[in-house]
Amino acid sequence: MAFFDAAAGAPLHPVAAQALRAAQQDGWADPARLYAQARRARQLLDAARESVAESLSVAASQPVRADQVRFLPSGTAAAHAAVAGARLAQERTGASVVHSAIEHSAVLYAAATGPTVPVGVDRLGRLDEEAFAAAVRAPGVALAALISASHEVGTAQPVAEAAQAAASAGVPLYVDAAASLGHRTVPGGWSLLSGSARKWGGPAGVGLLVVGRGAPREDSRSQERTPWLPPWPGAEPGLLDPPGGLNLPAVVAAAAALRAVLAERETTAARLATLTERIRAGVAAGVPDVQVLGDPVRRLPHLVAFSCLYVDGEALQHELDRAGFAVSSGSSCTASTLRPSHVLEAMGVLSHGNVRVSLPRDTTDAEVDEFLALLPGIVAGLRAQAGAVGL
Amino acid sequence: MSQQELTNLDCRGQRCPLPVIALARRLPELPVGAVLRVLADDPAAAADIPAWCRMRGQEYLGAQPSTTEPGVSVYRIRRTS
């Protein structure tokens, strides 16, 4: 029995659970009001923002001030706001958004509300840097967007190189860091960055958007202001977050979880990287006709994906569930999704029989061993059912 | 090489992984050098047929949308071994 879908949403970190309970006692009031309970809530909110800024200064490799951090209702809402706000501020420059073909669907949907220029990846799922650099140099580009690491196959993206290319073209770079925060350090140089608390062990319902200092000016030591405006109604100077009740206890818990996860990140990452390496090798050795996906080295430590030839991805997920393993799949061998994962398509790899394993921090060696022991039989059984034996 | 006779494999209406399984069954029945045309409307076939060709060392010649049926693509694969 094991939960291997941490990339969809990790179980609540114990520190987050504790902070959540405390903040529910103490931080229930509207922080904008003028009474003692509200002032207490305000203090908690300010402290959470300071804490997140401090954490991100390490986790995302460039100084982040508290007044650059905005809390949103989800990582998806943050991604939408990143793209819409950049387009709003860049109206005179252009509307086009250059993005990798393997962005999260939240970014793709936001970008698709206007003109887009998708940039391809290689078979390991790594951005075509040259094509990206050429695309951002074109006229009319409002924003360049790059996911920090693929949420489906784990391949780390060349964020620093993309940031350099975007900066030299005078285009802000937005990095969707949801897959990486708490797991792998995101390189600096970005103008906008977003994340999602439940992917680092915080509660669901907390997204964050950082509007950074912007790209350095080529001719001086000063910085351009990041061209971004709040894309929501009722935005006022001094109000960082979108209007509407903020789930303050969840924000407090998210900040506490991020701090806790980062404090133990190196140890956790090293241990999980060993386990995912064991899965990569074990799947390749134990299952015939399998493609283990993504960059074997430059990757998220806790995530591994593979595709099994002649296997229905949904059936495989069900069989693994029956055996006690929760995984996700980018396959489309089902009536609910017509298209396979756009990430697998862009990589040009096998899209059916796909499994994504993403390990939470407390995964044990025994759970991984059991998974590797069961998988070959399950795959063989499904192939036999489909009559796909000896092909 | 002389002109090859084309063989059709109709996988319309089949969802993944069925078109690839059908392709893997049919291709070895053809002589080496022959070209198989696979008709499929499953969007996953666009990724999976070329990927299968790479895994099995067969030659993927490309895909074209059907001129008569919207949503259907015609994939061409040459048996090389």
Coordinates of C-alpha atoms in Angstrom, one line a residue:
Chain A
M1 CA 0.0 0.0 0.0
A2 CA 1.5 3.3 -1.0
F3 CA 0.6 6.8 -2.1
F4 CA 2.8 7.5 -5.1
D5 CA 1.1 10.6 -6.5
A6 CA 2.7 13.4 -4.5
A7 CA 3.0 15.6 -7.6
A8 CA -0.8 15.8 -7.8
G9 CA -0.9 16.9 -4.1
A10 CA 1.3 15.7 -1.3
P11 CA -0.1 14.6 2.1
L12 CA -0.1 17.4 4.6
H13 CA 3.3 17.9 6.2
P14 CA 3.0 17.4 10.0
V15 CA 4.3 21.0 10.5
A16 CA 1.5 22.3 8.2
A17 CA -1.1 20.3 10.1
Q18 CA 0.0 21.8 13.4
A19 CA 0.2 25.3 12.0
L20 CA -3.2 24.9 10.4
R21 CA -4.8 24.0 13.7
A22 CA -3.1 26.9 15.5
A23 CA -4.1 29.4 12.8
Q24 CA -7.7 28.3 12.8
Q25 CA -7.8 29.2 16.5
D26 CA -6.0 32.4 16.1
G27 CA -6.3 33.7 12.6
W28 CA -10.0 33.4 11.7
A29 CA -10.7 37.2 11.6
D30 CA -10.6 39.4 8.4
P31 CA -7.1 40.9 8.5
A32 CA -8.4 44.1 6.9
R33 CA -10.5 45.1 9.9
L34 CA -9.7 47.4 12.8
Y35 CA -10.0 45.4 16.0
A36 CA -7.8 43.2 18.0
Q37 CA -8.8 39.9 16.4
A38 CA -8.2 41.4 13.0
R39 CA -4.8 42.7 14.0
R40 CA -3.8 39.3 15.1
A41 CA -4.9 37.8 11.8
R42 CA -2.9 40.6 10.0
Q43 CA 0.2 39.7 12.0
L44 CA -0.2 36.1 11.0
L45 CA -0.6 37.0 7.3
D46 CA 2.4 39.4 7.3
A47 CA 4.5 36.8 9.0
A48 CA 3.4 34.1 6.5
R49 CA 4.3 36.5 3.6
E50 CA 7.7 37.2 5.2
S51 CA 8.4 33.6 5.7
V52 CA 7.4 32.6 2.1
A53 CA 9.6 35.4 0.8
E54 CA 12.5 34.2 2.8
S55 CA 12.0 30.6 1.8
L56 CA 11.7 31.5 -1.9
S57 CA 14.9 33.6 -1.8
V58 CA 16.6 30.2 -1.2
A59 CA 14.3 27.9 -3.2
A60 CA 14.1 30.1 -6.3
S61 CA 17.7 31.5 -6.2
Q62 CA 17.0 35.2 -6.1
P63 CA 16.1 37.7 -3.4
V64 CA 12.3 37.9 -2.9
R65 CA 10.7 40.6 -0.8
A66 CA 7.5 40.1 1.1
D67 CA 5.7 42.7 -0.9
Q68 CA 6.4 40.7 -4.0
V69 CA 4.5 37.7 -2.8
R70 CA 0.8 37.4 -3.6
F71 CA -1.5 34.6 -2.3
L72 CA -4.1 33.2 -4.6
P73 CA -6.7 30.5 -4.2
S74 CA -4.7 27.8 -6.2
G75 CA -1.6 27.3 -8.3
T76 CA -3.9 27.3 -11.3
A77 CA -5.3 30.8 -10.3
A78 CA -1.7 32.0 -9.8
A79 CA -0.7 30.7 -13.3
H80 CA -3.7 32.4 -14.9
A81 CA -2.9 35.7 -13.1
A82 CA 0.8 35.5 -14.1
V83 CA -0.1 35.3 -17.8
A84 CA -3.1 37.6 -17.8
G85 CA -1.3 40.3 -15.7
A86 CA 1.7 40.3 -18.0
R87 CA -0.5 40.6 -21.1
L88 CA -2.4 43.5 -19.4
A89 CA 0.8 45.4 -18.6
Q90 CA 2.4 44.7 -22.0
E91 CA -0.6 45.9 -24.2
R92 CA 1.6 48.3 -26.1
T93 CA 4.4 45.7 -26.7
G94 CA 2.3 42.9 -27.8
A95 CA 0.1 40.0 -26.7
S96 CA 2.1 36.9 -27.8
V97 CA 3.2 34.4 -25.2
V98 CA 6.2 32.2 -26.0
H99 CA 6.0 29.0 -24.0
S100 CA 7.4 25.5 -23.9
A101 CA 5.2 22.8 -25.4
I102 CA 5.3 21.0 -22.0
E103 CA 3.8 23.7 -19.7
H104 CA 1.1 22.8 -17.2
S105 CA -2.3 23.0 -18.7
A106 CA -3.1 26.0 -16.4
V107 CA -0.4 28.0 -18.2
L108 CA -1.4 26.6 -21.7
Y109 CA -5.1 27.6 -21.1
A110 CA -4.1 31.1 -19.9
A111 CA -1.8 31.6 -22.8
A112 CA -4.4 30.3 -25.3
T113 CA -6.6 33.3 -24.6
G114 CA -4.3 35.2 -27.0
P115 CA -1.6 34.5 -29.6
T116 CA 1.0 31.9 -28.5
V117 CA 4.3 30.6 -29.8
P118 CA 4.9 27.0 -28.5
V119 CA 8.5 25.8 -28.4
G120 CA 9.3 22.2 -28.6
V121 CA 11.3 19.8 -26.4
D122 CA 13.7 16.9 -27.2
R123 CA 12.9 13.3 -26.5
L124 CA 14.0 13.7 -22.9
G125 CA 11.5 16.5 -22.4
R126 CA 14.1 19.3 -22.3
L127 CA 13.4 22.7 -23.9
D128 CA 14.9 23.5 -27.3
E129 CA 16.9 26.5 -26.0
E130 CA 17.8 27.9 -29.4
A131 CA 14.3 27.9 -30.7
F132 CA 13.2 29.5 -27.4
A133 CA 15.8 32.2 -27.7
A134 CA 14.8 32.9 -31.3
A135 CA 11.1 33.0 -30.4
V136 CA 11.5 35.6 -27.6
R137 CA 13.5 37.9 -29.9
A138 CA 10.5 38.2 -32.3
P139 CA 8.5 41.4 -32.1
G140 CA 5.2 41.5 -30.1
V141 CA 6.2 39.1 -27.3
A142 CA 4.5 40.0 -24.0
L143 CA 5.8 37.1 -22.0
A144 CA 8.0 34.0 -22.1
A145 CA 6.9 31.1 -19.9
L146 CA 8.8 28.0 -18.9
I147 CA 7.9 25.3 -16.4
S148 CA 10.8 24.8 -13.9
A149 CA 10.7 21.0 -14.4
S150 CA 8.2 18.8 -16.2
H151 CA 5.4 17.8 -13.8
E152 CA 4.8 14.7 -15.9
V153 CA 8.3 13.3 -16.5
G154 CA 10.5 15.3 -14.1
T155 CA 13.0 16.7 -16.6
A156 CA 14.5 20.0 -15.2
Q157 CA 14.3 22.8 -17.6
P158 CA 17.1 25.2 -18.5
V159 CA 15.6 28.1 -16.6
A160 CA 18.8 30.1 -16.2
E161 CA 19.5 29.9 -20.0
A162 CA 15.9 30.8 -20.8
A163 CA 16.1 33.7 -18.4
Q164 CA 19.2 35.0 -20.1
A165 CA 17.6 34.7 -23.5
A166 CA 14.5 36.5 -22.3
A167 CA 16.4 39.2 -20.6
S168 CA 18.5 40.0 -23.6
A169 CA 15.3 40.3 -25.6
G170 CA 13.7 42.5 -22.9
V171 CA 10.9 40.0 -22.3
P172 CA 9.9 39.0 -18.8
L173 CA 10.2 35.3 -18.0
Y174 CA 7.5 33.6 -16.0
V175 CA 8.5 30.3 -14.3
D176 CA 5.8 27.9 -13.2
A177 CA 7.7 26.4 -10.3
A178 CA 4.8 24.3 -8.8
A179 CA 6.5 21.0 -9.7
S180 CA 9.9 22.0 -8.1
L181 CA 9.3 24.1 -5.0
G182 CA 10.3 22.1 -2.0
H183 CA 11.9 19.4 -4.2
R184 CA 14.6 21.0 -6.4
T185 CA 16.1 24.5 -6.4
V186 CA 14.8 26.7 -9.1
P187 CA 17.5 28.8 -10.9
G188 CA 17.2 32.6 -10.7
G189 CA 16.7 35.2 -13.4
W190 CA 12.9 34.9 -13.5
S191 CA 10.5 37.9 -13.4
L192 CA 7.4 36.1 -12.4
L193 CA 7.1 32.8 -10.5
S194 CA 4.2 30.8 -9.3
G195 CA 3.7 27.8 -7.0
S196 CA 1.1 25.6 -5.3
A197 CA 1.2 24.8 -1.6
R198 CA -0.2 21.3 -1.8
K199 CA 2.6 20.2 -4.0
W200 CA 5.1 20.9 -1.2
G201 CA 3.1 19.4 1.6
G202 CA 1.0 22.5 2.4
P203 CA -2.8 22.5 2.3
A204 CA -4.8 22.6 -0.9
G205 CA -6.2 26.0 -1.9
V206 CA -3.1 28.1 -1.6
G207 CA -1.3 29.3 -4.7
L208 CA 1.4 32.0 -4.8
L209 CA 2.5 34.4 -7.4
V210 CA 5.8 36.3 -7.1
V211 CA 6.2 39.4 -9.1
G212 CA 10.0 39.8 -9.0
R213 CA 12.3 42.6 -9.6
G214 CA 12.5 42.1 -13.4
A215 CA 15.3 41.6 -15.8
P216 CA 18.5 43.6 -15.3
R217 CA 18.9 46.5 -17.7
E218 CA 21.7 45.8 -20.2
D219 CA 23.1 49.4 -19.9
S220 CA 23.1 49.9 -16.2
R221 CA 23.0 48.2 -12.8
S222 CA 19.4 49.0 -12.3
Q223 CA 16.5 46.7 -12.9
E224 CA 13.5 47.1 -15.2
R225 CA 10.2 46.9 -13.3
T226 CA 8.5 43.6 -14.2
P227 CA 5.7 44.5 -16.5
W228 CA 2.7 43.0 -14.7
L229 CA -0.6 44.4 -13.5
P230 CA -3.2 42.7 -11.3
P231 CA -5.7 41.2 -13.8
W232 CA -8.5 41.0 -11.3
P233 CA -11.3 43.5 -10.6
G234 CA -10.9 45.8 -7.6
A235 CA -7.1 45.9 -7.6
E236 CA -5.8 48.8 -5.6
P237 CA -2.2 49.9 -4.9
G238 CA -1.1 48.3 -1.6
L239 CA -3.5 45.4 -1.9
L240 CA -1.3 42.4 -2.9
D241 CA -3.8 39.6 -3.0
P242 CA -6.9 39.4 -5.1
P243 CA -10.1 40.6 -3.4
G244 CA -12.1 38.0 -1.5
G245 CA -11.7 36.2 1.7
L246 CA -8.2 34.7 2.0
N247 CA -8.0 31.3 3.6
L248 CA -5.6 32.6 6.2
P249 CA -5.1 29.4 8.2
A250 CA -4.2 27.6 5.0
V251 CA -1.8 30.3 4.0
V252 CA -0.1 30.2 7.4
A253 CA 0.2 26.4 7.1
A254 CA 1.5 26.6 3.6
A255 CA 4.3 29.0 4.7
A256 CA 5.2 26.7 7.7
A257 CA 5.2 23.7 5.4
L258 CA 7.5 25.4 2.9
R259 CA 10.0 26.4 5.6
A260 CA 9.9 22.8 7.1
V261 CA 10.3 21.1 3.7
L262 CA 13.2 23.3 2.7
A263 CA 15.0 22.7 6.0
E264 CA 15.0 19.0 5.2
R265 CA 15.1 19.3 1.4
E266 CA 18.6 18.1 0.7
T267 CA 18.3 15.0 2.9
T268 CA 14.8 14.2 1.5
A269 CA 15.8 14.8 -2.1
A270 CA 18.9 12.6 -1.9
R271 CA 16.9 9.8 -0.4
L272 CA 14.0 10.1 -2.9
A273 CA 16.4 10.4 -5.8
T274 CA 17.9 7.1 -4.8
L275 CA 14.5 5.5 -4.7
T276 CA 13.4 6.9 -8.1
E277 CA 16.7 5.8 -9.5
R278 CA 15.9 2.3 -8.3
I279 CA 12.5 2.5 -9.9
R280 CA 14.0 3.7 -13.2
A281 CA 16.5 0.8 -13.2
G282 CA 14.0 -1.7 -11.8
V283 CA 11.2 -0.9 -14.3
A284 CA 13.7 -1.0 -17.3
A285 CA 15.1 -4.4 -16.1
G286 CA 11.8 -6.0 -14.9
V287 CA 9.3 -5.0 -17.6
P288 CA 9.9 -5.8 -21.2
D289 CA 9.1 -3.2 -23.8
V290 CA 9.0 -0.2 -21.5
Q291 CA 10.2 3.4 -22.1
V292 CA 11.5 5.0 -18.9
L293 CA 10.9 8.7 -19.6
G294 CA 12.7 12.0 -18.9
D295 CA 16.2 13.1 -18.2
P296 CA 17.9 10.4 -16.0
V297 CA 20.1 13.0 -14.3
R298 CA 18.7 16.6 -14.5
R299 CA 15.3 15.8 -13.0
L300 CA 13.0 16.2 -10.0
P301 CA 14.2 13.8 -7.3
H302 CA 10.9 12.4 -6.4
L303 CA 9.3 11.8 -9.8
V304 CA 9.7 9.1 -12.4
A305 CA 7.5 8.2 -15.4
F306 CA 7.4 5.3 -17.8
S307 CA 5.3 4.0 -20.6
C308 CA 4.5 0.3 -21.2
L309 CA 4.0 -0.8 -24.8
Y310 CA 0.6 -2.5 -25.6
V311 CA -0.9 -1.5 -22.3
D312 CA -4.0 0.5 -21.6
G313 CA -2.9 3.3 -19.2
E314 CA -6.2 3.5 -17.4
A315 CA -6.4 -0.3 -16.9
L316 CA -2.9 -0.2 -15.5
Q317 CA -3.8 2.5 -13.0
H318 CA -6.8 0.5 -11.9
E319 CA -4.7 -2.6 -11.4
L320 CA -2.1 -0.7 -9.4
D321 CA -4.9 0.8 -7.3
R322 CA -6.2 -2.6 -6.6
A323 CA -2.7 -3.6 -5.5
G324 CA -2.6 -0.6 -3.2
F325 CA -0.6 1.8 -5.3
A326 CA -1.9 5.3 -6.1
V327 CA -0.2 6.6 -9.3
S328 CA -1.3 8.9 -12.1
S329 CA -1.1 8.5 -15.9
G330 CA -0.8 10.7 -18.9
S331 CA -2.4 8.1 -21.2
S332 CA -5.8 8.7 -22.9
C333 CA -6.9 5.1 -23.3
T334 CA -10.2 6.1 -21.7
A335 CA -13.4 7.8 -22.7
S336 CA -12.9 10.8 -20.3
T337 CA -9.9 12.3 -22.1
L338 CA -9.6 12.1 -25.9
R339 CA -6.0 13.3 -26.2
P340 CA -3.0 11.8 -24.5
S341 CA -0.8 14.0 -22.4
H342 CA 0.5 17.0 -24.4
V343 CA 3.8 16.5 -22.6
L344 CA 4.3 12.9 -23.9
E345 CA 3.1 14.0 -27.4
A346 CA 5.6 16.9 -27.5
M347 CA 8.4 14.5 -26.4
G348 CA 7.4 12.0 -29.1
V349 CA 7.4 9.1 -26.7
L350 CA 4.9 6.3 -26.2
S351 CA 1.7 7.8 -24.7
H352 CA -0.2 4.7 -23.8
G353 CA 0.5 2.5 -20.8
N354 CA 1.9 5.6 -19.1
V355 CA 2.5 5.7 -15.3
R356 CA 3.8 8.6 -13.3
V357 CA 5.2 7.8 -9.9
S358 CA 5.8 10.7 -7.5
L359 CA 7.0 9.9 -4.1
P360 CA 6.0 11.7 -0.9
R361 CA 8.7 12.5 1.6
D362 CA 8.0 9.5 3.9
T363 CA 8.2 6.8 1.1
T364 CA 10.0 3.7 2.4
D365 CA 12.4 1.4 0.6
A366 CA 9.9 -1.4 1.3
E367 CA 7.1 0.3 -0.6
V368 CA 9.3 0.8 -3.6
D369 CA 10.5 -2.8 -3.5
E370 CA 6.9 -4.0 -3.3
F371 CA 5.9 -1.8 -6.3
L372 CA 8.8 -3.2 -8.3
A373 CA 8.0 -6.7 -7.4
L374 CA 4.3 -6.4 -8.4
L375 CA 4.6 -4.3 -11.6
P376 CA 6.0 -6.8 -14.0
G377 CA 3.2 -9.3 -13.3
I378 CA 0.5 -6.6 -13.6
V379 CA 1.8 -5.5 -17.0
A380 CA 2.2 -9.0 -18.2
G381 CA -1.4 -9.8 -17.2
L382 CA -2.8 -6.7 -19.0
R383 CA -0.8 -7.6 -22.1
A384 CA -2.2 -11.2 -22.0
Q385 CA -5.7 -9.9 -21.7
A386 CA -5.2 -7.6 -24.7
G387 CA -3.8 -10.5 -26.7
A388 CA -0.5 -8.6 -27.0
V389 CA 1.9 -11.3 -26.3
G390 CA 4.9 -12.1 -28.5
L391 CA 4.5 -9.0 -30.7
Chain B
M1 CA 13.3 -0.4 -54.9
S2 CA 10.5 -1.3 -57.2
Q3 CA 7.0 0.1 -56.6
Q4 CA 5.6 -1.4 -53.4
E5 CA 2.1 -2.6 -53.1
L6 CA 0.3 -0.8 -50.3
T7 CA -1.6 -2.7 -47.6
N8 CA -4.3 -1.0 -45.5
L9 CA -5.0 -1.6 -41.9
D10 CA -8.3 -0.1 -40.7
C11 CA -8.0 1.0 -37.0
R12 CA -10.8 3.5 -37.1
G13 CA -12.8 3.7 -33.9
Q14 CA -10.1 1.9 -31.9
R15 CA -8.6 3.5 -28.8
C16 CA -5.0 3.2 -27.6
P17 CA -3.3 0.8 -27.4
L18 CA -5.4 -1.2 -29.9
P19 CA -4.1 0.5 -33.1
V20 CA -0.5 -0.2 -32.1
I21 CA -1.3 -3.8 -31.2
A22 CA -3.0 -4.3 -34.6
L23 CA 0.0 -2.7 -36.3
A24 CA 2.4 -5.0 -34.4
R25 CA 0.4 -8.0 -35.5
R26 CA 0.0 -7.0 -39.2
L27 CA 3.4 -5.7 -40.2
P28 CA 5.3 -9.0 -39.7
E29 CA 2.9 -10.6 -42.1
L30 CA 4.1 -8.3 -44.9
P31 CA 7.3 -8.9 -46.9
V32 CA 10.3 -6.8 -45.8
G33 CA 10.2 -3.5 -47.8
A34 CA 6.4 -3.4 -48.0
V35 CA 4.5 -0.4 -46.8
L36 CA 1.5 -0.6 -44.4
R37 CA -1.0 2.2 -44.3
V38 CA -2.8 2.5 -41.0
L39 CA -6.0 4.4 -40.8
A40 CA -6.7 5.6 -37.3
D41 CA -8.8 8.3 -35.6
D42 CA -7.3 7.9 -32.1
P43 CA -5.3 11.0 -31.4
A44 CA -2.8 8.9 -29.3
A45 CA -1.8 7.1 -32.5
A46 CA 0.1 10.2 -33.7
A47 CA 2.6 9.7 -30.8
D48 CA 2.4 6.0 -30.4
I49 CA 2.9 4.7 -34.0
P50 CA 6.2 6.6 -34.6
A51 CA 7.3 5.6 -31.0
W52 CA 6.5 1.9 -31.8
C53 CA 8.5 2.2 -35.0
R54 CA 11.5 3.5 -33.1
M55 CA 11.2 0.7 -30.5
R56 CA 10.9 -2.0 -33.1
G57 CA 13.4 -0.6 -35.7
Q58 CA 10.7 -0.2 -38.4
E59 CA 10.6 2.8 -40.8
Y60 CA 8.0 5.4 -40.0
L61 CA 7.2 7.2 -43.3
G62 CA 4.9 9.9 -41.9
A63 CA 1.2 10.7 -41.5
Q64 CA -1.4 12.6 -43.5
P65 CA -4.9 13.6 -42.6
S66 CA -7.4 11.6 -44.6
T67 CA -8.8 13.6 -47.5
T68 CA -12.2 12.0 -47.3
E69 CA -12.8 11.5 -43.6
P70 CA -12.2 14.3 -41.1
G71 CA -10.5 13.2 -37.9
V72 CA -8.9 10.2 -39.5
S73 CA -5.1 10.1 -40.2
V74 CA -3.2 7.8 -42.5
Y75 CA 0.1 6.5 -41.1
R76 CA 2.6 4.8 -43.4
I77 CA 5.1 2.3 -42.1
R78 CA 7.7 0.4 -44.0
R79 CA 8.7 -3.1 -42.8
T80 CA 12.5 -3.0 -42.7
S81 CA 13.3 -6.2 -40.8

